[in-house]
């Protein structure tokens, strides 16, 4: 094989601590290397041309570029050698920047290491084979997991573009957290007024199939061709029949069911439609509280239902959908403040969370939009807001900023003043994070126009004294301890990843960080893609986000899906496993270990069995290769011989 | 019979002698054999620690070493201050950097021992259920506030017992005697003024004063404690507090061991109830006849 | 007693043979200390079948080596009869577990085993050429070398693998011949005594030991060929170029790597039958290498190969929860 | 200590001090983001010259002199409220204890009466092996020039029989005194100082 | 002795090692640890220069025999690193790898190869600092152990060690 080696200076990034000329001259002495040079910026247009020129001039059959990480520029150089007529897999990179020049200053040792890495790359290249992709049809249907505002936006954008959309929502209604909000910052427009029409759109678009009260059971397949099993959870109401008339709710005698939509303030009926604008407007029976389902004589709803939709015998069902792309938009949960013993650990009835306060403020909420405190229904006059509860707090394992609390506290304080002009609001804060458009102005307005008292410091303890609570905090600007007597305390509980986020990520085969937020492909340049092709992210499942950002990501993910669906066929990755039938002993161990079910039996004439890889299903992990005793199955581009060649170069 | 090394500490030999007496009585009643550490010495308390942590570790460690030499695997100290020193000694012993210096001073390692407070011993080795069964003279109808003090459960990583903000072990033990405990006494672990009784009398006036005030507000007849220092501040100095805050508190401050002892039917005098500065005779009233109803404690947090 | 057992075996085989494709067993050979495998198709040959302490070969391997491996059995094929000792039966279980053979394809004649004789140990006492005959008398092996008969305690001449045997009775069988045998070991410690002794040595000594032992290896691959679970045969990666793990170069590293490959390919599969060591012409204790891995599998993952045909070999599965294995 | 409202950061900054406090306390003080929770939780804040949050800030700025001369560090009762609630898991009480030890070594104790009480306490331990409460107080009162402290308690305590007039003594007193001596010797040999310094203006323990 | 490799003379070995430094081969999964090593580079976290990285798609691709091959043929240390358990890009590749490497690690010393020359670890793409720590600690560990003596017999060292088994 005729091999050319190109050593990149990367300006001074590499040449500063690596003698690139020496690396090139040593490389020239390696067997099969017929050309070697160093170049200022190999990835630049002239740099690529230099490679292409050398391929022609020296008849190169393989190229090694020693430069930055292949995770950075491998695709660039592959395209370059392909243009010059080589198969793009006849190319190897030696990472002498991230792994050499940037991590050490010893020029001699760096140069030695760079030479080694080039030798290893050349060694591997000798065993490279031209690989060819095949084409696969794309199933132009989209699965959106999560029906919050991000998911809704993504679904509507794609549906508008003519894409068939399947939306799966685990709650019985769509709208997510935004549906629970009263108003939105910094414009104070009504949450349900702006979200409501979008929710209706979802239910009315003919090319959107909505599965509410459903969860993802399993996902198999790959980009362009996923198979998804969806578990439709038991609702005890036949939704095809249910008209959402609400008669059952009115007559249901089990009135002490938990009101999840109102965050536990007040109670609901055991059969319930959580709010008037709910989409889908269908009833669900809460089995925990239903009399009939707990062995008592009842069945009132079944008798009253005009369309006979009640079905106490209902069981979960599984439906299968085939899609070509998936958007995860599973949103977030709120931090459980009961770990804060100093704030009463959830035992003080008038210490509530921000989302509970939203429900209190909402006209459709438990108190009809009148601000009252839960313990005795009294109108509060002294209201304390505490920020960073479960945010920026290492001691509870939540060191990150939730990003939205500063703003929603300002909004709630403003609304409080609107509702109760005589009341006083105090906000304990550490820093005010208001970087969005018109955000800081909004917080200033809370202070300047609405007289909200901002106190810079954390709260050490809240305790009951008589009818009120004592909020014992600090004003660090003054350097004093302060006490505020409060009627109501609102904790700005932080954002955490949605419960079950990790399990779903494992089904999707995407990564998530230590807090359960999904990892994007690149924090700056690929914010809605994941490392699993065909799976995209939208909204707070990727990290805490406010409504505008979530909507923007929903649209961004939708555009990614539509650019994928603009193609009828996609190229497959040829770096997959391949069975050498002559060596296969039909032990079946590869079939046993393959995480993707990508290997199956194949029968030759005479009934002889051999393993066979389905290249479109294989993801290229190589577990089969590591397992196969006679090494009959080889992962292309990472074969035993290729890895051994790299090791051999080091042992030499 | 459970055999536990007993490190009583200097206070229990002097001003808190009744804590010592009642502790022994209660443990005996539950079949716990207390083996007083022979020739024990002072743990050095805060003064030793703020002089040199190794001094503190060595002083406290010597006692642990004696206990270990006597074949005990558990050491109990009724004084949370002493317990902190004992645990500090164990920490020093576990620290690879200091282990040698420690062992050189003390003569052996002591990290294998379990060190507990009296409260932890009673809560974990006896427990509210067993206590409830053993009660002869229920304290039904009495409202008692448990005051744990700052060190008993804090810092949580070191104390490894109960909750640092809202401990409940003493609540449960008191309830087991039949008495009523107001819900969520907010000053359970707030500092009483600690050693400033001598040097900064006004601190105690302020800090212990508010504990007395809150307790009274919740309808308490007595404040139950598990620390000799807390007891001195709240009881012995109650007159000083009254003078400082122009108040007229008259709240008895018995030790948890005395309260349990009473419920077990042990003679008040044997428990040293008469040694308390504010007389605790009110606890001897038998209210079990009054429909078993507690006097309604005041405050909204009651119930 | 041995005679009774042999008669019982003959009788049972005679009854079964019409339903069998063939019968695999042991027959006496010219060497009084070793038997030879025999493949019986007609009733006349049944009398050749023997059993006893010289039946050292593990016959299970014959079921899966080529050509059997490449040619799938015909649907109407009759089962094969096979004699197995305790250890051999575990190989059979492993092969059934890995689906190389199906249970209904074999008729298993289980032979409780009191241990097999290692002729090399006998050779240390008496020149093999002089041995005219060898018979069992109680717990003694009586050697006739034309002089005064030499009485050897069976324990002295047993194969190394037999000394710590936990499974002398077949773990899978259709019929059993003779009486149940008593295990020589019931504990990991006894079974892996030699491994523990090796582990107790300093690292340098262990290296020196293997350097010296493996230096003798001639890479004849007898160990591999005898192993009932080494199913790759001529596709074995120690000989292939695609991929090329080993060269033909004669060097200690090559020998080490060969034995690493053999051992790692048997990790979680090896039943400890000892065939590799028995057949080694250079007297290298190669089973010991696999014994170490077997011990690791038992201690780390709680798995012993060849006991449960339904089990999944531990390296072909995982447990997400095992943070510290 | 007198508070000043101007600070020339470089002039008074002692970066070794930051490192020393971090090493001795085992805490990473750059984690402190000044939320104020320690100050909010500390029941002694009312008495401090610098609230504990500001002590932490002063350490971050390397203001050794100000910190070690503050009265706050000697008024801290080590009650652990700050440590329990610190969102950054800093053992604040441990930091305060470290500062006390340092201020002792640097002879910058701002509240000599508290040091005198501690010294008297240790002297009692060194002499008897245990603390002799009845004996401790009068000596302290004399030294602190506050002769009437707690005199009001005496009659009642006498009546209750709570005052003992003879110190309980440990048999192996020599062993206890030895511990003191060894610690003192090592402490100063480590510092490379020629002569052990007395604990306070009072005779050495 | 049949071994005639040029490295069989000890002194030449050591000079070579001193001159060339220690050689550690790192098998890094493409998705997590290779990215983690890149992150460390981007952040300019300084590391020892002994490590040579082989990029593999997943630790599940790791046949322990690659480690055996490396150590037998004289590489001084082998570091395998992949995604944290449960974060595998291929869902379960590292679960298989964990068992195989754990078993192999326990086996190595039996054959006389120092188990300290092999380490496996999990480092994600975001953990640049962790990668620096892993590389630094492992490199220091290998430096302490010195050059890998390998399995080749040294000249003049032909003394037979009795197996004692027969």
Short mmCIF file of N, CA and C in Angstrom, two decimals, chain C residues 118 120-121 124 160 194-195 198-199 201 203 205-216 237 245-247 249-257 259-261 263-265 277 283-285 288-289 292-293 296-297 300-301 313-323 325, chain E residues 1-6 61 63-74 85-86 91-117 120 122 148-154 157-166:
data_model
loop_
_atom_site.label_atom_id
_atom_site.label_comp_id
_atom_site.label_asym_id
_atom_site.label_seq_id
_atom_site.Cartn_x
_atom_site.Cartn_y
_atom_site.Cartn_z
N UNK C 118 -3.27 -41.62 36.62
CA UNK C 118 -2.36 -40.87 35.77
C UNK C 118 -1.13 -41.75 35.55
N UNK C 120 1.55 -41.32 34.27
CA UNK C 120 2.86 -40.70 34.52
C UNK C 120 3.26 -40.81 35.98
N UNK C 121 2.26 -40.84 36.83
CA UNK C 121 2.60 -41.02 38.24
C UNK C 121 3.06 -42.44 38.51
N UNK C 124 6.63 -42.96 37.57
CA UNK C 124 7.65 -42.52 38.52
C UNK C 124 8.06 -43.65 39.48
N UNK C 160 -4.25 -35.44 38.77
CA UNK C 160 -4.30 -34.27 39.66
C UNK C 160 -5.74 -33.74 39.79
N UNK C 194 -4.34 -26.44 44.43
CA UNK C 194 -3.15 -26.12 43.65
C UNK C 194 -3.13 -24.67 43.22
N UNK C 195 -4.33 -24.14 42.90
CA UNK C 195 -4.42 -22.74 42.51
C UNK C 195 -4.01 -21.86 43.68
N UNK C 198 -0.38 -21.75 44.23
CA UNK C 198 0.27 -20.89 43.24
C UNK C 198 0.06 -19.43 43.60
N UNK C 199 -1.17 -19.11 43.99
CA UNK C 199 -1.49 -17.73 44.35
C UNK C 199 -0.63 -17.24 45.52
N UNK C 201 2.40 -17.78 46.06
CA UNK C 201 3.79 -17.44 45.73
C UNK C 201 3.90 -15.98 45.32
N UNK C 203 4.79 -12.80 43.01
CA UNK C 203 4.56 -12.58 41.58
C UNK C 203 5.73 -13.07 40.73
N UNK C 205 7.94 -15.27 41.30
CA UNK C 205 8.05 -16.73 41.26
C UNK C 205 7.04 -17.33 40.32
N UNK C 206 5.85 -16.74 40.33
CA UNK C 206 4.81 -17.24 39.44
C UNK C 206 5.23 -17.04 37.98
N UNK C 207 5.77 -15.86 37.72
CA UNK C 207 6.22 -15.59 36.36
C UNK C 207 7.30 -16.59 35.96
N UNK C 208 8.27 -16.77 36.87
CA UNK C 208 9.37 -17.70 36.58
C UNK C 208 8.84 -19.10 36.34
N UNK C 209 7.83 -19.49 37.14
CA UNK C 209 7.25 -20.81 36.99
C UNK C 209 6.67 -20.99 35.59
N UNK C 210 5.85 -20.03 35.20
CA UNK C 210 5.20 -20.18 33.89
C UNK C 210 6.20 -20.03 32.74
N UNK C 211 7.18 -19.16 32.97
CA UNK C 211 8.21 -19.04 31.93
C UNK C 211 8.87 -20.39 31.71
N UNK C 212 9.19 -21.03 32.82
CA UNK C 212 9.90 -22.29 32.69
C UNK C 212 9.00 -23.39 32.15
N UNK C 213 7.75 -23.41 32.60
CA UNK C 213 6.83 -24.44 32.12
C UNK C 213 6.50 -24.23 30.65
N UNK C 214 6.10 -22.99 30.33
CA UNK C 214 5.63 -22.74 28.98
C UNK C 214 6.78 -22.72 27.96
N UNK C 215 7.98 -22.54 28.47
CA UNK C 215 9.15 -22.61 27.58
C UNK C 215 9.17 -23.96 26.85
N UNK C 216 8.65 -24.99 27.53
CA UNK C 216 8.68 -26.33 26.93
C UNK C 216 7.60 -26.52 25.87
N UNK C 237 -8.05 -19.22 16.32
CA UNK C 237 -7.33 -17.99 15.96
C UNK C 237 -5.83 -18.06 16.25
N UNK C 245 -3.64 -13.29 15.17
CA UNK C 245 -3.27 -13.03 16.57
C UNK C 245 -1.85 -13.49 16.85
N UNK C 246 -1.45 -14.57 16.22
CA UNK C 246 -0.16 -15.18 16.54
C UNK C 246 0.61 -15.46 15.27
N UNK C 247 1.90 -15.33 15.35
CA UNK C 247 2.75 -15.73 14.23
C UNK C 247 3.32 -17.10 14.54
N UNK C 249 6.33 -17.62 14.88
CA UNK C 249 7.59 -17.41 15.57
C UNK C 249 7.63 -18.24 16.86
N UNK C 250 8.78 -18.84 17.13
CA UNK C 250 8.90 -19.65 18.34
C UNK C 250 9.48 -18.78 19.45
N UNK C 251 8.65 -18.31 20.32
CA UNK C 251 9.14 -17.46 21.39
C UNK C 251 8.22 -17.60 22.59
N UNK C 252 8.74 -17.25 23.74
CA UNK C 252 7.93 -17.35 24.96
C UNK C 252 6.66 -16.49 24.86
N UNK C 253 6.76 -15.27 24.34
CA UNK C 253 5.53 -14.48 24.28
C UNK C 253 4.45 -15.19 23.47
N UNK C 254 4.82 -15.80 22.37
CA UNK C 254 3.83 -16.50 21.55
C UNK C 254 3.19 -17.64 22.35
N UNK C 255 4.03 -18.34 23.12
CA UNK C 255 3.50 -19.46 23.90
C UNK C 255 2.55 -18.94 24.99
N UNK C 256 2.97 -17.85 25.62
CA UNK C 256 2.09 -17.25 26.63
C UNK C 256 0.76 -16.86 26.01
N UNK C 257 0.84 -16.16 24.90
CA UNK C 257 -0.39 -15.67 24.29
C UNK C 257 -1.28 -16.84 23.87
N UNK C 259 -1.57 -19.70 25.32
CA UNK C 259 -2.25 -20.25 26.50
C UNK C 259 -3.26 -19.26 27.09
N UNK C 260 -2.97 -17.97 26.95
CA UNK C 260 -3.97 -16.97 27.36
C UNK C 260 -5.23 -17.12 26.49
N UNK C 261 -5.02 -17.28 25.19
CA UNK C 261 -6.17 -17.41 24.29
C UNK C 261 -6.98 -18.65 24.65
N UNK C 263 -7.12 -20.18 27.47
CA UNK C 263 -7.77 -20.01 28.77
C UNK C 263 -8.95 -19.05 28.67
N UNK C 264 -8.75 -17.90 28.00
CA UNK C 264 -9.82 -16.91 27.97
C UNK C 264 -11.01 -17.42 27.16
N UNK C 265 -10.74 -18.23 26.15
CA UNK C 265 -11.86 -18.78 25.39
C UNK C 265 -12.65 -19.80 26.20
N UNK C 277 -4.39 -31.17 30.10
CA UNK C 277 -3.17 -31.52 30.83
C UNK C 277 -2.79 -32.97 30.60
N UNK C 283 4.27 -32.34 29.41
CA UNK C 283 4.09 -32.37 30.85
C UNK C 283 3.86 -30.99 31.47
N UNK C 284 3.21 -30.14 30.77
CA UNK C 284 2.95 -28.79 31.30
C UNK C 284 1.59 -28.82 32.01
N UNK C 285 1.51 -28.28 33.22
CA UNK C 285 0.23 -28.33 33.96
C UNK C 285 -0.76 -27.30 33.41
N UNK C 288 -4.11 -26.19 35.12
CA UNK C 288 -4.01 -25.27 36.25
C UNK C 288 -4.41 -23.85 35.84
N UNK C 289 -4.04 -23.45 34.61
CA UNK C 289 -4.37 -22.11 34.12
C UNK C 289 -5.89 -21.93 34.09
N UNK C 292 -7.61 -21.67 37.52
CA UNK C 292 -7.61 -20.33 38.12
C UNK C 292 -8.84 -19.55 37.63
N UNK C 293 -9.09 -19.60 36.34
CA UNK C 293 -10.25 -18.88 35.81
C UNK C 293 -11.56 -19.47 36.34
N UNK C 296 -12.05 -18.07 39.68
CA UNK C 296 -12.52 -16.68 39.59
C UNK C 296 -14.01 -16.65 39.27
N UNK C 297 -14.43 -17.48 38.33
CA UNK C 297 -15.84 -17.50 37.95
C UNK C 297 -16.72 -17.90 39.13
N UNK C 300 -16.22 -14.91 41.90
CA UNK C 300 -16.65 -13.57 41.51
C UNK C 300 -18.08 -13.57 41.01
N UNK C 301 -18.44 -14.58 40.25
CA UNK C 301 -19.74 -14.55 39.60
C UNK C 301 -20.63 -15.72 40.01
N UNK C 313 -23.72 -18.83 30.28
CA UNK C 313 -22.34 -18.64 30.74
C UNK C 313 -22.12 -17.18 31.14
N UNK C 314 -21.39 -16.94 32.24
CA UNK C 314 -21.37 -15.61 32.84
C UNK C 314 -20.78 -14.52 31.95
N UNK C 315 -19.90 -14.87 31.03
CA UNK C 315 -19.31 -13.81 30.21
C UNK C 315 -20.16 -13.50 28.98
N UNK C 316 -21.27 -14.22 28.86
CA UNK C 316 -22.17 -13.91 27.76
C UNK C 316 -23.39 -13.15 28.26
N UNK C 317 -23.30 -12.69 29.49
CA UNK C 317 -24.42 -11.93 30.03
C UNK C 317 -23.84 -10.90 30.99
N UNK C 318 -24.71 -10.19 31.69
CA UNK C 318 -24.22 -9.17 32.62
C UNK C 318 -25.32 -8.88 33.62
N UNK C 319 -24.95 -8.14 34.62
CA UNK C 319 -25.93 -7.69 35.59
C UNK C 319 -25.67 -6.22 35.84
N UNK C 320 -26.59 -5.34 35.38
CA UNK C 320 -26.31 -3.91 35.50
C UNK C 320 -26.01 -3.48 36.93
N UNK C 321 -26.55 -4.21 37.89
CA UNK C 321 -26.40 -3.79 39.28
C UNK C 321 -25.05 -4.07 39.91
N UNK C 322 -24.25 -4.93 39.26
CA UNK C 322 -23.00 -5.33 39.93
C UNK C 322 -21.96 -4.23 39.79
N UNK C 323 -22.02 -3.25 40.68
CA UNK C 323 -21.08 -2.14 40.56
C UNK C 323 -19.68 -2.59 40.95
N UNK C 325 -17.93 -5.99 41.26
CA UNK C 325 -18.12 -7.44 41.09
C UNK C 325 -17.32 -8.17 42.15
N UNK E 1 17.59 -22.18 25.05
CA UNK E 1 16.51 -21.18 25.00
C UNK E 1 16.17 -20.85 23.56
N UNK E 2 14.92 -20.81 23.31
CA UNK E 2 14.49 -20.59 21.93
C UNK E 2 14.27 -19.12 21.61
N UNK E 3 14.20 -18.33 22.67
CA UNK E 3 13.88 -16.92 22.45
C UNK E 3 15.13 -16.18 21.96
N UNK E 4 15.00 -15.55 20.83
CA UNK E 4 16.17 -14.85 20.31
C UNK E 4 15.83 -13.40 20.00
N UNK E 5 14.87 -12.86 20.75
CA UNK E 5 14.45 -11.50 20.44
C UNK E 5 15.55 -10.51 20.83
N UNK E 6 15.59 -9.37 20.18
CA UNK E 6 16.62 -8.39 20.51
C UNK E 6 16.47 -7.82 21.92
N UNK E 61 -16.30 -3.83 22.69
CA UNK E 61 -15.44 -4.36 21.64
C UNK E 61 -14.17 -4.96 22.23
N UNK E 63 -11.80 -7.19 23.65
CA UNK E 63 -11.50 -8.58 23.99
C UNK E 63 -10.34 -8.50 24.97
N UNK E 64 -10.45 -9.13 26.15
CA UNK E 64 -9.35 -9.05 27.11
C UNK E 64 -8.02 -9.51 26.50
N UNK E 65 -8.12 -10.26 25.41
CA UNK E 65 -6.89 -10.75 24.79
C UNK E 65 -6.06 -9.61 24.20
N UNK E 66 -6.70 -8.49 23.87
CA UNK E 66 -5.92 -7.33 23.43
C UNK E 66 -5.01 -6.86 24.57
N UNK E 67 -5.54 -6.94 25.78
CA UNK E 67 -4.76 -6.53 26.94
C UNK E 67 -3.63 -7.54 27.15
N UNK E 68 -3.99 -8.83 27.03
CA UNK E 68 -2.98 -9.88 27.19
C UNK E 68 -1.87 -9.69 26.17
N UNK E 69 -2.29 -9.48 24.95
CA UNK E 69 -1.32 -9.29 23.86
C UNK E 69 -0.37 -8.13 24.20
N UNK E 70 -0.94 -7.00 24.62
CA UNK E 70 -0.12 -5.83 24.91
C UNK E 70 0.88 -6.11 26.02
N UNK E 71 0.39 -6.69 27.11
CA UNK E 71 1.27 -6.87 28.27
C UNK E 71 2.30 -7.97 28.02
N UNK E 72 1.91 -9.00 27.30
CA UNK E 72 2.86 -10.08 27.01
C UNK E 72 3.98 -9.58 26.11
N UNK E 73 3.61 -8.68 25.21
CA UNK E 73 4.62 -8.19 24.27
C UNK E 73 5.31 -6.91 24.75
N UNK E 74 5.16 -6.62 26.04
CA UNK E 74 6.05 -5.61 26.62
C UNK E 74 5.55 -4.19 26.71
N UNK E 85 -21.24 2.94 33.52
CA UNK E 85 -22.30 1.95 33.42
C UNK E 85 -23.66 2.65 33.32
N UNK E 86 -24.49 2.13 32.47
CA UNK E 86 -25.83 2.67 32.14
C UNK E 86 -25.77 3.81 31.14
N UNK E 91 -25.94 0.92 24.89
CA UNK E 91 -26.77 0.46 26.00
C UNK E 91 -26.06 -0.47 26.97
N UNK E 92 -25.45 -1.56 26.47
CA UNK E 92 -24.96 -2.56 27.42
C UNK E 92 -23.53 -3.00 27.17
N UNK E 93 -22.85 -2.42 26.19
CA UNK E 93 -21.50 -2.87 25.86
C UNK E 93 -20.57 -2.87 27.05
N UNK E 94 -20.66 -1.81 27.85
CA UNK E 94 -19.73 -1.74 28.98
C UNK E 94 -20.08 -2.71 30.10
N UNK E 95 -21.34 -3.16 30.13
CA UNK E 95 -21.69 -4.18 31.13
C UNK E 95 -20.97 -5.50 30.83
N UNK E 96 -20.96 -5.87 29.53
CA UNK E 96 -20.20 -7.06 29.15
C UNK E 96 -18.73 -6.85 29.48
N UNK E 97 -18.23 -5.66 29.10
CA UNK E 97 -16.81 -5.38 29.28
C UNK E 97 -16.42 -5.46 30.75
N UNK E 98 -17.27 -4.94 31.62
CA UNK E 98 -16.94 -4.90 33.04
C UNK E 98 -16.64 -6.29 33.58
N UNK E 99 -17.53 -7.24 33.27
CA UNK E 99 -17.32 -8.61 33.75
C UNK E 99 -16.05 -9.20 33.19
N UNK E 100 -15.86 -9.01 31.88
CA UNK E 100 -14.73 -9.65 31.23
C UNK E 100 -13.42 -9.08 31.78
N UNK E 101 -13.39 -7.77 31.95
CA UNK E 101 -12.15 -7.16 32.42
C UNK E 101 -11.89 -7.46 33.89
N UNK E 102 -12.97 -7.52 34.64
CA UNK E 102 -12.83 -7.83 36.06
C UNK E 102 -12.24 -9.24 36.22
N UNK E 103 -12.77 -10.19 35.46
CA UNK E 103 -12.27 -11.56 35.53
C UNK E 103 -10.82 -11.61 35.05
N UNK E 104 -10.55 -10.88 33.98
CA UNK E 104 -9.20 -10.90 33.43
C UNK E 104 -8.21 -10.30 34.41
N UNK E 105 -8.64 -9.23 35.07
CA UNK E 105 -7.78 -8.57 36.05
C UNK E 105 -7.39 -9.52 37.16
N UNK E 106 -8.35 -10.36 37.55
CA UNK E 106 -8.07 -11.31 38.62
C UNK E 106 -7.15 -12.43 38.13
N UNK E 107 -7.20 -12.67 36.83
CA UNK E 107 -6.44 -13.79 36.26
C UNK E 107 -4.98 -13.43 36.01
N UNK E 108 -4.76 -12.20 35.55
CA UNK E 108 -3.41 -11.76 35.16
C UNK E 108 -2.29 -12.15 36.13
N UNK E 109 -2.42 -11.82 37.40
CA UNK E 109 -1.30 -12.09 38.31
C UNK E 109 -0.98 -13.57 38.45
N UNK E 110 -1.97 -14.41 38.17
CA UNK E 110 -1.72 -15.86 38.27
C UNK E 110 -0.64 -16.29 37.30
N UNK E 111 -0.60 -15.58 36.16
CA UNK E 111 0.39 -15.92 35.15
C UNK E 111 1.69 -15.15 35.36
N UNK E 112 1.75 -14.40 36.47
CA UNK E 112 2.99 -13.71 36.78
C UNK E 112 3.06 -12.30 36.22
N UNK E 113 1.91 -11.78 35.77
CA UNK E 113 1.91 -10.42 35.24
C UNK E 113 1.25 -9.51 36.27
N UNK E 114 1.93 -8.43 36.59
CA UNK E 114 1.46 -7.55 37.66
C UNK E 114 0.13 -6.92 37.27
N UNK E 115 -0.87 -7.16 38.09
CA UNK E 115 -2.21 -6.67 37.80
C UNK E 115 -2.28 -5.14 37.83
N UNK E 116 -1.29 -4.54 38.48
CA UNK E 116 -1.28 -3.08 38.54
C UNK E 116 -0.96 -2.45 37.19
N UNK E 117 -0.52 -3.28 36.26
CA UNK E 117 -0.22 -2.72 34.94
C UNK E 117 -1.49 -2.57 34.09
N UNK E 120 -9.00 -0.50 34.39
CA UNK E 120 -10.11 -0.03 33.57
C UNK E 120 -10.93 0.95 34.40
N UNK E 122 -14.19 4.32 34.06
CA UNK E 122 -15.28 4.94 33.28
C UNK E 122 -15.13 6.44 33.35
N UNK E 148 7.97 -2.77 31.87
CA UNK E 148 7.39 -4.11 31.96
C UNK E 148 8.46 -5.15 31.61
N UNK E 149 8.78 -6.05 32.53
CA UNK E 149 9.80 -7.05 32.23
C UNK E 149 9.34 -8.01 31.14
N UNK E 150 8.05 -8.05 30.87
CA UNK E 150 7.53 -8.96 29.85
C UNK E 150 7.63 -10.39 30.31
N UNK E 151 7.45 -11.31 29.39
CA UNK E 151 7.47 -12.73 29.77
C UNK E 151 8.69 -13.43 29.20
N UNK E 152 9.49 -12.67 28.44
CA UNK E 152 10.64 -13.32 27.82
C UNK E 152 11.63 -13.74 28.90
N UNK E 153 12.27 -14.86 28.65
CA UNK E 153 13.29 -15.32 29.58
C UNK E 153 14.52 -14.45 29.41
N UNK E 154 15.13 -14.12 30.53
CA UNK E 154 16.36 -13.33 30.45
C UNK E 154 17.51 -14.30 30.20
N UNK E 157 19.21 -17.01 32.64
CA UNK E 157 18.25 -17.36 33.68
C UNK E 157 17.46 -18.57 33.21
N UNK E 158 18.11 -19.68 33.21
CA UNK E 158 17.46 -20.87 32.70
C UNK E 158 17.09 -21.86 33.79
N UNK E 159 17.28 -21.39 35.04
CA UNK E 159 17.03 -22.30 36.14
C UNK E 159 15.58 -22.76 36.13
N UNK E 160 15.43 -24.04 36.23
CA UNK E 160 14.08 -24.60 36.21
C UNK E 160 13.46 -24.46 37.60
N UNK E 161 12.23 -24.05 37.58
CA UNK E 161 11.50 -24.01 38.84
C UNK E 161 10.61 -25.24 38.84
N UNK E 162 10.72 -25.99 39.91
CA UNK E 162 9.94 -27.22 39.94
C UNK E 162 8.46 -26.89 40.04
N UNK E 163 7.67 -27.60 39.30
CA UNK E 163 6.25 -27.34 39.34
C UNK E 163 5.64 -27.83 40.65
N UNK E 164 6.22 -28.88 41.20
CA UNK E 164 5.72 -29.37 42.48
C UNK E 164 4.34 -29.95 42.40
N UNK E 165 3.81 -30.08 41.20
CA UNK E 165 2.44 -30.55 41.09
C UNK E 165 2.39 -32.06 40.86
N UNK E 166 3.46 -32.59 40.34
CA UNK E 166 3.43 -34.03 40.09
C UNK E 166 4.46 -34.71 40.96
#
